[in-house]
């Protein structure tokens, strides 16, 4: 009996996620993140004020490529994403880098845009992440829901 209880305890702690929610998940972080398109429900700036926007995020994996599509007010920007590296060759599945090249209309040149997000909640229906980069949107908290 003690041995069975010990094995169940190990299973529960091994299954626990690093996010605020869910406590336990049987789906990998990739499966939850790439399952469907995410729609921004609201964004809070660093002062807690709500920012109005029409944005969608789509994270996919195609072979070795991790593809990000970010739609802002109907304009689609395509780039890539990856989990941050961690110790001993592992990855930190709580932080994500995104890379998008945005055309600058006034010059015709392209400007690279790299953002790092700290994922606080990643369930099958809810994603909450904080922009960890400087600039205008530093510390913005994104609340997204599955579309």
XYZ file of N, CA and C in Angstrom:
441
model
N 0.825 -1.197 0.000
C 0.000 0.000 0.000
C 0.868 1.260 0.000
N 1.910 1.273 0.842
C 2.787 2.449 0.904
C 3.522 2.643 -0.418
N 3.906 1.525 -1.031
C 4.621 1.606 -2.301
C 3.709 2.200 -3.382
N 2.453 1.792 -3.427
C 1.492 2.322 -4.401
C 1.260 3.803 -4.180
N 1.100 4.212 -2.925
C 0.902 5.618 -2.591
C 2.117 6.441 -3.009
N 3.306 5.902 -2.794
C 4.538 6.580 -3.169
C 4.609 6.776 -4.691
N 4.236 5.737 -5.453
C 4.272 5.817 -6.914
C 3.274 6.856 -7.412
N 2.060 6.883 -6.840
C 1.071 7.897 -7.225
C 1.569 9.298 -6.896
N 2.223 9.475 -5.771
C 2.760 10.790 -5.385
C 3.796 11.269 -6.387
N 4.668 10.371 -6.792
C 5.693 10.734 -7.786
C 5.028 11.106 -9.103
N 4.016 10.349 -9.525
C 3.311 10.635 -10.769
C 2.659 12.013 -10.734
N 2.032 12.345 -9.635
C 1.355 13.639 -9.507
C 2.359 14.774 -9.582
N 3.472 14.678 -8.851
C 4.457 15.757 -8.870
C 5.182 15.832 -10.200
N 5.375 14.710 -10.866
C 6.026 14.723 -12.177
C 5.118 15.332 -13.235
N 3.801 15.233 -13.043
C 2.844 15.760 -14.018
C 2.548 17.229 -13.809
N 2.918 17.781 -12.686
C 2.594 19.175 -12.373
C 3.305 20.108 -13.336
N 2.596 21.101 -13.810
C 3.181 22.061 -14.724
C 3.864 23.188 -13.985
N 4.550 24.006 -14.743
C 5.223 25.153 -14.151
C 4.389 26.415 -14.258
N 3.215 26.308 -14.859
C 2.349 27.460 -15.029
C 1.426 27.609 -13.831
N 0.798 28.787 -13.723
C -0.188 29.001 -12.663
C -1.364 28.053 -12.848
N -1.780 27.851 -14.095
C -2.818 26.881 -14.439
C -2.375 26.200 -15.709
N -2.597 24.969 -15.950
C -3.220 23.978 -15.109
C -2.219 23.398 -14.127
N -2.722 22.876 -13.026
C -1.865 22.230 -12.039
C -1.327 20.922 -12.610
N -2.209 20.163 -13.259
C -1.835 18.897 -13.889
C -2.419 18.892 -15.299
N -1.615 18.466 -16.262
C -2.100 18.372 -17.628
C -1.549 17.105 -18.255
N -2.377 16.446 -19.034
C -1.954 15.247 -19.735
C -1.559 15.554 -21.176
N -1.666 16.826 -21.586
C -1.245 17.265 -22.913
C 0.022 18.092 -22.780
N 0.942 17.932 -23.708
C 2.194 18.675 -23.658
C 1.946 20.161 -23.895
N 2.920 20.963 -23.514
C 2.815 22.408 -23.736
C 2.670 22.716 -25.228
N 3.411 21.980 -26.091
C 3.297 22.196 -27.536
C 1.886 21.916 -28.031
N 1.289 20.831 -27.567
C -0.067 20.476 -28.012
C -1.066 21.544 -27.594
N -0.933 22.049 -26.375
C -1.860 23.084 -25.916
C -1.647 24.387 -26.671
N -0.397 24.738 -26.955
C -0.084 26.002 -27.617
C -0.462 25.980 -29.104
N -0.234 24.850 -29.767
C -0.405 24.781 -31.222
C -1.744 24.200 -31.662
N -2.622 23.919 -30.736
C -3.885 23.246 -31.053
C -4.780 24.061 -31.986
N -4.965 25.336 -31.719
C -5.855 26.196 -32.503
C -5.307 27.617 -32.524
N -6.075 28.503 -33.105
C -5.700 29.914 -33.128
C -6.119 30.579 -31.812
N -5.278 31.476 -31.314
C -5.553 32.224 -30.083
C -6.018 33.621 -30.439
N -7.101 34.075 -29.822
C -7.630 35.422 -30.027
C -7.382 36.222 -28.753
N -6.878 37.438 -28.908
C -6.638 38.299 -27.744
C -7.985 38.704 -27.159
N -8.191 38.362 -25.898
C -9.400 38.751 -25.175
C -9.223 40.160 -24.621
N -8.042 40.410 -24.042
C -7.694 41.761 -23.582
C -6.195 41.825 -23.343
N -5.688 43.034 -23.335
C -4.287 43.301 -23.019
C -4.266 44.362 -21.937
N -3.464 44.141 -20.917
C -3.264 45.149 -19.877
C -1.853 45.695 -20.001
N -1.722 47.020 -19.992
C -0.389 47.613 -20.059
C 0.287 47.527 -18.699
N 1.496 48.053 -18.590
C 2.281 47.957 -17.355
C 1.594 48.630 -16.170
N 0.714 49.597 -16.434
C -0.011 50.292 -15.362
C -1.360 49.651 -15.050
N -1.715 48.580 -15.776
C -2.990 47.902 -15.541
C -4.147 48.439 -16.367
N -3.864 49.371 -17.292
C -4.910 49.906 -18.170
C -5.143 48.951 -19.332
N -6.405 48.801 -19.735
C -6.729 47.904 -20.835
C -6.415 48.563 -22.174
N -5.778 47.798 -23.060
C -5.421 48.245 -24.402
C -6.381 47.565 -25.379
N -7.004 48.340 -26.247
C -7.952 47.806 -27.221
C -7.193 47.402 -28.482
N -7.410 46.171 -28.919
C -6.756 45.685 -30.127
C -7.525 44.504 -30.693
N -7.326 44.244 -31.968
C -7.885 43.066 -32.615
C -6.701 42.227 -33.087
N -6.272 41.282 -32.239
C -5.099 40.473 -32.546
C -5.389 38.999 -32.382
N -4.697 38.205 -33.209
C -4.763 36.751 -33.118
C -3.348 36.207 -33.247
N -3.090 35.109 -32.562
C -1.810 34.417 -32.633
C -2.081 32.975 -33.061
N -1.238 32.452 -33.921
C -1.320 31.051 -34.321
C 0.093 30.478 -34.273
N 0.303 29.492 -33.399
C 1.583 28.811 -33.264
C 1.440 27.433 -33.882
N 2.298 27.090 -34.858
C 2.255 25.769 -35.471
C 3.665 25.198 -35.571
N 3.723 23.885 -35.746
C 4.994 23.209 -35.978
C 4.830 22.398 -37.257
N 5.709 22.651 -38.232
C 5.684 21.950 -39.508
C 7.064 21.333 -39.716
N 7.195 20.072 -39.358
C 8.502 19.419 -39.433
C 9.447 20.042 -38.422
N 10.521 20.642 -38.895
C 11.494 21.307 -38.028
C 11.191 22.792 -37.842
N 10.192 23.306 -38.562
C 9.877 24.732 -38.520
C 8.767 25.029 -37.517
N 8.984 26.037 -36.691
C 7.958 26.536 -35.778
C 7.462 27.854 -36.359
N 6.210 27.879 -36.788
C 5.673 29.024 -37.533
C 4.716 29.820 -36.652
N 4.892 31.131 -36.663
C 4.024 32.048 -35.939
C 3.299 32.925 -36.947
N 1.980 33.003 -36.800
C 1.202 33.974 -37.569
C 0.531 34.874 -36.552
N 0.794 36.159 -36.679
C 0.186 37.147 -35.788
C -0.628 38.093 -36.649
N -1.929 38.144 -36.392
C -2.825 39.000 -37.152
C -3.193 40.197 -36.296
N -2.902 41.397 -36.797
C -3.201 42.640 -36.082
C -4.108 43.476 -36.975
N -5.348 43.700 -36.529
C -6.331 44.476 -37.288
C -6.450 43.998 -38.730
N -6.466 42.679 -38.918
C -6.656 42.095 -40.235
C -5.397 41.908 -41.052
N -4.256 42.455 -40.621
C -2.994 42.302 -41.343
C -2.232 41.127 -40.727
N -1.823 40.163 -41.586
C -1.147 38.955 -41.115
C 0.364 39.134 -41.226
N 1.064 38.893 -40.137
C 2.525 38.897 -40.084
C 2.965 37.472 -39.779
N 3.917 36.966 -40.558
C 4.384 35.595 -40.382
C 5.835 35.614 -39.929
N 6.141 34.712 -39.022
C 7.498 34.599 -38.518
C 7.718 33.229 -37.915
N 8.541 33.173 -36.889
C 8.839 31.908 -36.238
C 8.810 32.088 -34.727
N 8.841 30.972 -34.009
C 8.842 31.002 -32.556
C 9.659 29.814 -32.046
N 10.130 29.923 -30.822
C 10.801 28.793 -30.181
C 10.795 28.971 -28.668
N 10.900 27.843 -27.964
C 11.048 27.889 -26.510
C 12.448 28.388 -26.212
N 12.644 29.073 -25.099
C 13.967 29.542 -24.712
C 14.840 28.369 -24.286
N 16.131 28.450 -24.577
C 17.035 27.387 -24.119
C 17.153 27.410 -22.597
N 17.372 26.247 -22.024
C 17.577 26.119 -20.578
C 18.881 25.344 -20.351
N 19.117 24.970 -19.142
C 20.342 24.254 -18.793
C 20.370 22.843 -19.377
N 21.573 22.348 -19.595
C 21.829 20.969 -20.031
C 21.102 20.610 -21.323
N 21.016 21.552 -22.258
C 20.435 21.287 -23.557
C 18.916 21.175 -23.581
N 18.264 21.484 -22.492
C 16.805 21.412 -22.428
C 16.215 22.746 -22.853
N 14.878 22.829 -22.859
C 14.208 24.079 -23.197
C 13.318 24.506 -22.040
N 13.127 25.812 -21.931
C 12.276 26.396 -20.898
C 10.903 26.609 -21.505
N 9.968 25.718 -21.206
C 8.644 25.791 -21.815
C 7.718 26.731 -21.063
N 8.313 27.710 -20.397
C 7.530 28.782 -19.792
C 7.832 30.104 -20.483
N 8.891 30.141 -21.264
C 9.262 31.362 -21.982
C 9.397 31.043 -23.460
N 8.934 31.978 -24.287
C 8.919 31.758 -25.722
C 9.462 32.994 -26.440
N 10.291 32.759 -27.462
C 10.772 33.835 -28.333
C 9.941 33.831 -29.601
N 9.559 35.006 -30.074
C 8.875 35.129 -31.358
C 9.686 36.072 -32.247
N 9.718 35.763 -33.541
C 10.455 36.561 -34.512
C 9.537 36.863 -35.686
N 9.348 38.138 -35.983
C 8.534 38.547 -37.130
C 9.256 39.682 -37.837
N 9.276 39.624 -39.175
C 9.829 40.704 -39.970
C 8.671 41.561 -40.460
N 8.739 42.846 -40.135
C 7.656 43.776 -40.461
C 8.158 44.778 -41.495
N 7.441 44.917 -42.624
C 7.856 45.926 -43.606
C 7.591 47.331 -43.085
N 8.540 48.208 -43.285
C 8.379 49.613 -42.920
C 7.949 50.347 -44.181
N 6.710 50.804 -44.215
C 6.138 51.354 -45.443
C 6.860 52.601 -45.937
N 7.356 53.430 -45.037
C 7.971 54.691 -45.463
C 9.306 54.477 -46.182
N 10.039 53.409 -45.828
C 11.354 53.192 -46.427
C 11.404 51.999 -47.368
N 10.438 51.102 -47.263
C 10.456 49.898 -48.083
C 11.348 48.814 -47.503
N 12.067 49.136 -46.433
C 12.939 48.153 -45.791
C 12.131 47.282 -44.838
N 12.765 46.225 -44.365
C 12.103 45.359 -43.394
C 12.791 45.487 -42.047
N 11.968 45.467 -40.999
C 12.479 45.607 -39.643
C 12.182 44.314 -38.883
N 13.218 43.702 -38.321
C 13.029 42.481 -37.541
C 12.449 42.819 -36.181
N 11.558 41.982 -35.704
C 10.906 42.218 -34.427
C 10.976 40.933 -33.613
N 11.797 40.924 -32.564
C 11.921 39.763 -31.692
C 11.308 40.120 -30.349
N 10.379 39.297 -29.888
C 9.752 39.501 -28.588
C 9.849 38.219 -27.775
N 10.053 38.369 -26.479
C 10.085 37.238 -25.559
C 8.884 37.352 -24.635
N 8.150 36.250 -24.499
C 6.980 36.215 -23.628
C 7.194 35.206 -22.508
N 6.756 35.573 -21.320
C 6.741 34.678 -20.172
C 5.320 34.154 -20.042
N 5.133 32.849 -20.218
C 3.800 32.255 -20.185
C 3.414 31.956 -18.740
N 2.309 32.544 -18.308
C 1.816 32.359 -16.939
C 0.754 31.278 -16.862
N -0.137 31.233 -17.856
C -1.208 30.235 -17.887
C -1.258 29.656 -19.295
N -1.291 28.328 -19.390
C -1.410 27.656 -20.673
C -2.283 26.423 -20.492
N -3.576 26.610 -20.728
C -4.515 25.496 -20.679
C -5.005 25.236 -22.101
N -5.921 24.314 -22.251
C -6.433 24.029 -23.587
C -7.310 25.157 -24.123
N -7.765 26.077 -23.245
C -8.645 27.159 -23.682
C -8.153 28.554 -23.317
N -7.076 28.661 -22.555
C -6.636 29.965 -22.049
C -5.112 30.066 -22.091
N -4.631 31.226 -22.537
C -3.204 31.525 -22.578
C -3.014 32.930 -22.024
N -2.173 33.052 -21.010
C -1.820 34.360 -20.449
C -0.305 34.467 -20.515
N 0.177 35.532 -21.154
C 1.622 35.723 -21.285
C 1.969 37.193 -21.127
N 3.201 37.428 -20.652
C 3.685 38.786 -20.407
C 4.842 39.069 -21.348
N 4.801 40.224 -22.003
C 5.888 40.658 -22.880
C 7.074 41.038 -22.002
N 8.195 40.344 -22.159
C 9.375 40.556 -21.318
C 10.387 41.518 -21.931
N 10.099 42.049 -23.112
C 11.042 42.937 -23.781
C 10.787 44.392 -23.417
N 11.756 45.209 -23.711
C 11.611 46.639 -23.490
C 10.735 47.258 -24.557
N 10.778 48.549 -24.640
C 9.988 49.229 -25.652
C 8.596 49.551 -25.152
N 7.742 49.904 -26.077
C 6.405 50.391 -25.752
C 5.568 49.347 -25.027
N 5.673 48.082 -25.422
C 4.792 47.053 -24.858
C 5.445 46.234 -23.743
N 6.492 46.744 -23.128
C 7.155 46.015 -22.043
C 6.178 45.751 -20.904
N 6.188 44.532 -20.417
C 5.340 44.083 -19.306
C 3.853 44.103 -19.615
N 3.470 44.209 -20.877
C 2.057 44.069 -21.236
C 1.638 42.635 -20.959
N 0.450 42.462 -20.417
C -0.057 41.136 -20.104
C -1.165 40.804 -21.101
N -0.951 39.749 -21.875
C -1.877 39.328 -22.918
C -2.766 38.208 -22.384
N -4.087 38.386 -22.493
C -5.057 37.349 -22.135
C -5.657 36.849 -23.449
N -5.415 35.580 -23.760
C -5.893 35.021 -25.019
C -6.817 33.839 -24.756
N -7.736 33.628 -25.665
C -8.664 32.498 -25.580
C -8.635 31.771 -26.921
N -8.971 30.491 -26.894
C -9.035 29.701 -28.128
C -10.189 30.184 -28.976
N -9.955 30.259 -30.255
C -11.001 30.691 -31.169
C -11.803 29.511 -31.650
